[in-house]
Short mmCIF file of C-alpha atoms in Angstrom, two decimals:
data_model
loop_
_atom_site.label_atom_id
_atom_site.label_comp_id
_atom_site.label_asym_id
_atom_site.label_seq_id
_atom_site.Cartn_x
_atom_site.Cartn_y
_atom_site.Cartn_z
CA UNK A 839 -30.90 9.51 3.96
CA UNK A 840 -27.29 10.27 2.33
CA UNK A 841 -27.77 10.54 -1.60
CA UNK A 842 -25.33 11.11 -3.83
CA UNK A 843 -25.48 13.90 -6.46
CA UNK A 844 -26.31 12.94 -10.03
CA UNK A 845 -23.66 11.48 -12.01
CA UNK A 846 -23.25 10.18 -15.74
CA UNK A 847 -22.15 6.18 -15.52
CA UNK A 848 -19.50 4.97 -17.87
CA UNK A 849 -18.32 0.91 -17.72
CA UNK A 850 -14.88 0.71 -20.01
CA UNK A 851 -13.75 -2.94 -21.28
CA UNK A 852 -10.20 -1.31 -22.09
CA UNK A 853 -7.14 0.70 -20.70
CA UNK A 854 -7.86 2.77 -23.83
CA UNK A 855 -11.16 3.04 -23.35
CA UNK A 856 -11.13 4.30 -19.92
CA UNK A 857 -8.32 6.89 -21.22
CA UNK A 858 -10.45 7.90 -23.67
CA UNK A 859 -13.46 8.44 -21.29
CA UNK A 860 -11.20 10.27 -19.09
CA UNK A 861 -10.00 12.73 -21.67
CA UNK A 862 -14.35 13.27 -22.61
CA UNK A 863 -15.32 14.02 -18.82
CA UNK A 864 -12.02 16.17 -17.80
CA UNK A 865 -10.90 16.17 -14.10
CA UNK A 866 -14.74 16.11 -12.81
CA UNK A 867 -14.62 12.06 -13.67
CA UNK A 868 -13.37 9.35 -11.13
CA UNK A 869 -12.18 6.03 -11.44
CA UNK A 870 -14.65 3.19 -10.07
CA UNK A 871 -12.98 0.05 -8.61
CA UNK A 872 -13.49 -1.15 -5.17
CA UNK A 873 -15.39 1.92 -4.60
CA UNK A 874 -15.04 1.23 -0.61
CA UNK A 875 -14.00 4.57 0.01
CA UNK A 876 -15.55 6.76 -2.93
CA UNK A 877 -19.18 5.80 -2.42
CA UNK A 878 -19.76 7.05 1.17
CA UNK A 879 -17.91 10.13 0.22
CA UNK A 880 -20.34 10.70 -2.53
CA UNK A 881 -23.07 10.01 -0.01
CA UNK A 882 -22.06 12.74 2.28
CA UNK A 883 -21.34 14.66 -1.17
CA UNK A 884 -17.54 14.91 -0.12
CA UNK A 885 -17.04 13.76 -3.80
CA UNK A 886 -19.46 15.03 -6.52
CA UNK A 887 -17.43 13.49 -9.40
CA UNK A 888 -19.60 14.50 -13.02
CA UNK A 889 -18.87 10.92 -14.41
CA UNK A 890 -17.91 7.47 -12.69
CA UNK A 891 -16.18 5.15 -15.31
CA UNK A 892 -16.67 1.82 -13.90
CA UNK A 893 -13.00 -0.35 -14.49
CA UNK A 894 -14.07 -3.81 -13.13
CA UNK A 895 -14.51 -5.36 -16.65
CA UNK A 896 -10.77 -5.24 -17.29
CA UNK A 897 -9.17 -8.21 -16.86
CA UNK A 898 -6.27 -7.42 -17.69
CA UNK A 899 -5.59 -5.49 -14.94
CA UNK A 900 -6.42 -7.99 -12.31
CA UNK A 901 -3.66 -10.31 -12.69
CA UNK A 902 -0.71 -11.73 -10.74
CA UNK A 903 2.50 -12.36 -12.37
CA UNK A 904 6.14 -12.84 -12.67
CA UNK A 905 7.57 -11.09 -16.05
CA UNK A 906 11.75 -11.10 -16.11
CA UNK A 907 12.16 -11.52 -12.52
CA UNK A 908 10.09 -8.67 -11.50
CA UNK A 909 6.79 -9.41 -9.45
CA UNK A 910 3.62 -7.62 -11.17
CA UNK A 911 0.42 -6.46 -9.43
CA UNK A 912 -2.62 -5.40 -11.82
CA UNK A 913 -3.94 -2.64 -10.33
CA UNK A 914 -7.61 -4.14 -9.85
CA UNK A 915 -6.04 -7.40 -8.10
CA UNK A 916 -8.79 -7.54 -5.09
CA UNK A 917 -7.15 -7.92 -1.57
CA UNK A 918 -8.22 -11.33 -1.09
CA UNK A 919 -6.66 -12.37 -4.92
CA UNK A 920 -3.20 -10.78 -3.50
CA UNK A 921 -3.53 -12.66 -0.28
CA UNK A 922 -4.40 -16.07 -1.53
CA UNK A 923 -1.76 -15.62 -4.17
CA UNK A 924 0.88 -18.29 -3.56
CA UNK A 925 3.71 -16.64 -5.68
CA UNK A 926 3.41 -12.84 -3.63
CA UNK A 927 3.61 -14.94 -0.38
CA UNK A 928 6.50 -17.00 -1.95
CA UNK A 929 8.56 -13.52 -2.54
CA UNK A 930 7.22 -11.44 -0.62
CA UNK A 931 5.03 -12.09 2.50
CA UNK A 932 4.96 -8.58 3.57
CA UNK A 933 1.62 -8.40 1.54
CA UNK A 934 0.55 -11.59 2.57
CA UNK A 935 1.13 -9.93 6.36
CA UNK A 936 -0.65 -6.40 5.78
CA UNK A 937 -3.79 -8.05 3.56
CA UNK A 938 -4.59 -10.52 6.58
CA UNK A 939 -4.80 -7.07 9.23
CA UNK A 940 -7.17 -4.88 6.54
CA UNK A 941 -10.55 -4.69 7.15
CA UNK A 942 -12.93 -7.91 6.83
CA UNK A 943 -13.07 -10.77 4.18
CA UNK A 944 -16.11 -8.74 2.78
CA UNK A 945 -13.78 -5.25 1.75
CA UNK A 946 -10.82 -8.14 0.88
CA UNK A 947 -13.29 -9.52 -1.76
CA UNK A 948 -14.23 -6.09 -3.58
CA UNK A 949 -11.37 -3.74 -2.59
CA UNK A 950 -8.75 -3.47 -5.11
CA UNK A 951 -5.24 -3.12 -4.44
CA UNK A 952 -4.73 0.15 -6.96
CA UNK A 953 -7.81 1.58 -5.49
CA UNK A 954 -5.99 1.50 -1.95
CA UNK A 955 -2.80 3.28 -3.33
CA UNK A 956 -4.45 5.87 -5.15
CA UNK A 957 -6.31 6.68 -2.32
CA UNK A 958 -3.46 7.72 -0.65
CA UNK A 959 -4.94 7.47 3.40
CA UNK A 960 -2.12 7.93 5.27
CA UNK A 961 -4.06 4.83 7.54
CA UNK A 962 -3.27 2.48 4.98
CA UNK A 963 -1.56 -0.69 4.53
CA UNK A 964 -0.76 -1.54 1.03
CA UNK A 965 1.21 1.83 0.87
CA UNK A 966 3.92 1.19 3.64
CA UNK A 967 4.15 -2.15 2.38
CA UNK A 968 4.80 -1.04 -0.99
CA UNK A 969 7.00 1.20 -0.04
CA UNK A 970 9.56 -0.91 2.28
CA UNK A 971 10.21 -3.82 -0.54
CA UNK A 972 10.68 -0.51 -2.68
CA UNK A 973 7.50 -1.35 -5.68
CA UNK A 974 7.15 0.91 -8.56
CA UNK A 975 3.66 2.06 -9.56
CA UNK A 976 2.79 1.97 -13.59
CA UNK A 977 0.68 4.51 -14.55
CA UNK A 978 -0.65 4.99 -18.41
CA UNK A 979 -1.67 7.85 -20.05
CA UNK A 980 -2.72 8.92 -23.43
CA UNK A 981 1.02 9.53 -24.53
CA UNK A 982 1.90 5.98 -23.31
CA UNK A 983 3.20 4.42 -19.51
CA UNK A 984 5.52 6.07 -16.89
CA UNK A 985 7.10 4.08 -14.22
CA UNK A 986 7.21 6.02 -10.66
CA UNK A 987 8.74 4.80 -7.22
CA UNK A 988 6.03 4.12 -4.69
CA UNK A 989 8.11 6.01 -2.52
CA UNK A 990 7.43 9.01 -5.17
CA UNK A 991 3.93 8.21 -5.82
CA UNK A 992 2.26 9.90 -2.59
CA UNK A 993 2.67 14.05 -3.02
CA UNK A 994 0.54 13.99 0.55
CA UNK A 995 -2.24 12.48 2.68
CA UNK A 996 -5.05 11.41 -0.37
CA UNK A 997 -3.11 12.74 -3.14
CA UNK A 998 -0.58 11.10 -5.60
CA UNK A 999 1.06 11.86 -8.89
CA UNK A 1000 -1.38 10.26 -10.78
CA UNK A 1001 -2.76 12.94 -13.07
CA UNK A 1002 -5.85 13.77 -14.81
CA UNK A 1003 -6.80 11.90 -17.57
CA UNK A 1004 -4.11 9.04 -16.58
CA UNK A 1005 -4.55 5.94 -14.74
CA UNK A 1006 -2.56 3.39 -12.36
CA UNK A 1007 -2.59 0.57 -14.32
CA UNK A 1008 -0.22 -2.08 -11.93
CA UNK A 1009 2.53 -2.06 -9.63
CA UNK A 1010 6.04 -3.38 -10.06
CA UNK A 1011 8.54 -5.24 -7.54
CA UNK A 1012 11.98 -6.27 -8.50
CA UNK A 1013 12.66 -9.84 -7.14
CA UNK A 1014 15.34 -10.37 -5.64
CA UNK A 1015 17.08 -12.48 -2.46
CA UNK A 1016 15.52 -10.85 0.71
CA UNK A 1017 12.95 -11.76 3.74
CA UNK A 1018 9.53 -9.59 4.59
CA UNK A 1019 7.17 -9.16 7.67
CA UNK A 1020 4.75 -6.50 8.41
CA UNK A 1021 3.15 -5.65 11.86
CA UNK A 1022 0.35 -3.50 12.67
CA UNK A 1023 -1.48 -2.48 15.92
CA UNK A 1024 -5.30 -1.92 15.91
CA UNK A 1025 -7.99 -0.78 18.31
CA UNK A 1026 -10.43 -4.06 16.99
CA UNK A 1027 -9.82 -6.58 14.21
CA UNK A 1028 -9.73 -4.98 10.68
CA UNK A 1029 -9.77 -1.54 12.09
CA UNK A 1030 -7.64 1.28 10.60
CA UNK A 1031 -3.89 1.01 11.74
CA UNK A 1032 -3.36 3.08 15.32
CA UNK A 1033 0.59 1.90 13.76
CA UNK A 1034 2.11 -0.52 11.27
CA UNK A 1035 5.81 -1.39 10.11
CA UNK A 1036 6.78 -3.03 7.75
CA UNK A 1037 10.67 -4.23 6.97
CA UNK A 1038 12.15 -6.01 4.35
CA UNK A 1039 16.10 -6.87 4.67
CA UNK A 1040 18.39 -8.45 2.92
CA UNK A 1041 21.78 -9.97 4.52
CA UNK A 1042 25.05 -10.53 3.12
CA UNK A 1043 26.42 -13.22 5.94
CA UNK A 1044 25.44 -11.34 9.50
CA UNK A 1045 25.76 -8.25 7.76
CA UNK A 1046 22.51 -5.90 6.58
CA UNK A 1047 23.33 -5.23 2.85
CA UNK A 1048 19.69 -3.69 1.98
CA UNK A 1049 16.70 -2.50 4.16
CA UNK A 1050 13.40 -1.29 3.71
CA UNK A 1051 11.18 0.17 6.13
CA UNK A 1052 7.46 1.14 5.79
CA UNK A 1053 5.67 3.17 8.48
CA UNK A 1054 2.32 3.38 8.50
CA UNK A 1055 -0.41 5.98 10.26
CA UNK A 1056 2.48 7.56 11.60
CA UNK A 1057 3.17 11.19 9.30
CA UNK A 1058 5.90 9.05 7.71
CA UNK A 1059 6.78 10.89 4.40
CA UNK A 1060 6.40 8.75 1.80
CA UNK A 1061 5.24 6.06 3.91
CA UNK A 1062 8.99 4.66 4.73
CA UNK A 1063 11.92 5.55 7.49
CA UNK A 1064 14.81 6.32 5.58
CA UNK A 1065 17.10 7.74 8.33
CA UNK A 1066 16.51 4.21 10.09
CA UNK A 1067 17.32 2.27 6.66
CA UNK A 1068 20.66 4.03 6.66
CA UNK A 1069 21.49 3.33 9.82
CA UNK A 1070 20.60 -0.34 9.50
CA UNK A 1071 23.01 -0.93 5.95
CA UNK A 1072 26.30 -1.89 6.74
CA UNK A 1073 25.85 -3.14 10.52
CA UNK A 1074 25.17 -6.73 11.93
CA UNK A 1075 21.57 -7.93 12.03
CA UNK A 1076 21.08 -7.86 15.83
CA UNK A 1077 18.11 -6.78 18.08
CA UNK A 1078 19.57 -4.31 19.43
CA UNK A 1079 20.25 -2.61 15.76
CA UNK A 1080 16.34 -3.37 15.29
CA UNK A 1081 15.54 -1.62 18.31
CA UNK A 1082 17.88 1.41 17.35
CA UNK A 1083 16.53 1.42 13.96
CA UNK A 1084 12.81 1.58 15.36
CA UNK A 1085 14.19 4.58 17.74
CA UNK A 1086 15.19 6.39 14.62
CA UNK A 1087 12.50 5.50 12.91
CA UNK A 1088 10.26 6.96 15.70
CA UNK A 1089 11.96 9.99 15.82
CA UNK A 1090 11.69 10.83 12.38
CA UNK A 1091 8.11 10.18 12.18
CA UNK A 1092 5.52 12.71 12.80
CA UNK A 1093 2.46 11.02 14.23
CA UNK A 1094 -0.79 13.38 14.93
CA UNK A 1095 -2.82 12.85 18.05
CA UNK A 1096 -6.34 11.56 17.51
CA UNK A 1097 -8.81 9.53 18.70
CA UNK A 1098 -6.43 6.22 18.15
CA UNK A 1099 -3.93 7.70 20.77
CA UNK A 1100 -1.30 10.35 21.85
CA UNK A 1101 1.22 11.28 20.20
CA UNK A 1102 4.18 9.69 22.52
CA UNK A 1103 1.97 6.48 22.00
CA UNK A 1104 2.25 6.78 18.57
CA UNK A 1105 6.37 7.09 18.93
CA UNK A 1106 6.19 4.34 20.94
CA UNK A 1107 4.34 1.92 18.34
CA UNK A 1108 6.29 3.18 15.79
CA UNK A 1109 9.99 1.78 17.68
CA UNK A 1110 8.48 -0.91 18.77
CA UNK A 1111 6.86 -2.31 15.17
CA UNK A 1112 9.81 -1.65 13.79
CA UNK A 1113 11.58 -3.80 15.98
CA UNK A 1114 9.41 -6.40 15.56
CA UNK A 1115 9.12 -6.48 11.50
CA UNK A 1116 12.35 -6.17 11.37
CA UNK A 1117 12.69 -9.20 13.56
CA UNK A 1118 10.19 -11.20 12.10
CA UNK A 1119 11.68 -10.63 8.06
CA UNK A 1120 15.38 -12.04 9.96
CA UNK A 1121 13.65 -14.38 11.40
CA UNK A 1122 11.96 -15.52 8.07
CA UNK A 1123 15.90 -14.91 6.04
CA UNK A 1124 16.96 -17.55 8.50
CA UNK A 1125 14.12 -19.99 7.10
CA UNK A 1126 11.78 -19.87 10.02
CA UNK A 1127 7.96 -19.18 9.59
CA UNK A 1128 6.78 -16.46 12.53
CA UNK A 1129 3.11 -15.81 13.29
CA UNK A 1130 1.70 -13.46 10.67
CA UNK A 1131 -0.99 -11.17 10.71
CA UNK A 1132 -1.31 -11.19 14.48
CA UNK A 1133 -2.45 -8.11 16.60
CA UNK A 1134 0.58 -6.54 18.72
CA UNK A 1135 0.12 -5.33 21.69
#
């Protein structure tokens, strides 16, 4: 029978609160949202936090809106509230894309999309698909907010710049003129990724003015392919640029072998995704509607 260790139980109403409970308890606390991934660690004891300060009370950080043309994410917005949200899908349906490949409508319904990012799994969605349309996570502290680049806010696999005694209160995207996609291959439906892409791009006539990749399970750093962005600004939109772009991107990666696959598999996946987000978020720029959410082979 897997137990975990005794712990105190706090439930905070307020941002302050929870700041305040996380100054009492000291770095031995941890944040309770989804808790999908901290309660079976604390049942094999992986995690022996002192306190648990319970966040789901908080409204106000589970809300979806648009504030001076900039798209904003509480950071307790459960999966299925970001992927039955009609203005994300209407600016960006990258998320709508990823949130329709992770897990099952059960972890959709409790998960929380700060709880994904601050877990930092290098298997994870919501981070490469933060990371190509470029978000900015908002985290709060007792000496007021900070605003940090997704693309800063992973230091490594299951650690970000969060510190202790703050807290990710939302995330942050700019809106602006541009077309999304994401595209993920798994072993069984809602498994963890064996690879992902995202893209977002944005086109100034035939010409690539801005692009985003997001890799992810594939020892991108910082979940994105700059190299492959790069190369992609300032050229046509074409297929073969997409499938030079996913080259790069695959050769700049540095996938681990494991029980998902092989290493050159990995590469592979990781050219090939590309390829195909990236030709999916043209496709969408163009005003067509591709299949979403589908399982590449």
């Amino acid at each position: 029978m897997q137990v975990p260790a005794q712990f105190q139980y706090e439930k905070a109403t307020s941002v302050d609160e929870v700041l305040r409970l996380l100054a009492q308890y000291g770095p031995e606390s941890r944040i309770l949202a989804g808790g999908h991934s901290l309660i079976p660690m604390m049942k094999l004891r992986l995690a022996q936090p002192q306190a648990l300060i319970d966040i789901n009370e908080i409204g106000e950080l589970a809300r979806i809106s648009v504030e001076e043309h900039t798209l904003c994410i509480g950071s307790m917005v459960r999966h299925a509230e970001l992927l039955a949200s009609a203005v994300v899908g209407e600016h960006f349906p990258i998320f709508h894309d990823a949130e329709r490949v992770i897990a099952d409508p059960v972890v959709r319904n409790r998960g929380t999309v700060g709880g994904s990012l601050c877990q930092a799994d290098p298997s994870e969605d919501l981070s490469a698909a933060f990371a190509a349309v470029r978000g900015e996570a908002v985290i709060q502290g007792i000496y007021g907010q900070r605003t940090v680049p997704v693309r800063e806010f992973f230091r490594g696999p299951y650690e970000t710049v969060v510190g202790d005694g703050e807290l990710l209160v939302g995330l942050r995207v700019p809106i602006r003129s541009s077309a999304s996609a994401y595209r993920k291959v798994e072993r069984r439906a809602g498994d963890w990724a064996v690879a992902a892409a995202g893209a977002e791009l944005r086109l100034e006539g035939e010409t690539v003015a801005e692009a985003g990749i997001g890799l992810t399970a594939l020892g991108a750093r910082s979940f994105c392919a700059p190299e492959a962005e790069e190369f992609l600004t300032g050229g046509p939109a074409t297929q073969a640029r997409f499938e030079q772009a996913g080259a790069i991107a695959a050769e700049h990666c540095a996938p681990v072998a494991d029980q998902r696959g092989p290493v050159d598999y990995k590469r592979h996946l990781a050219a090939t995704l590309t390829a195909r987000a990236l030709k999916a978020a043209l496709h969408r720029w163009r005003g067509g509607h591709p299949a979403v959410g589908e399982t590449e082979a």
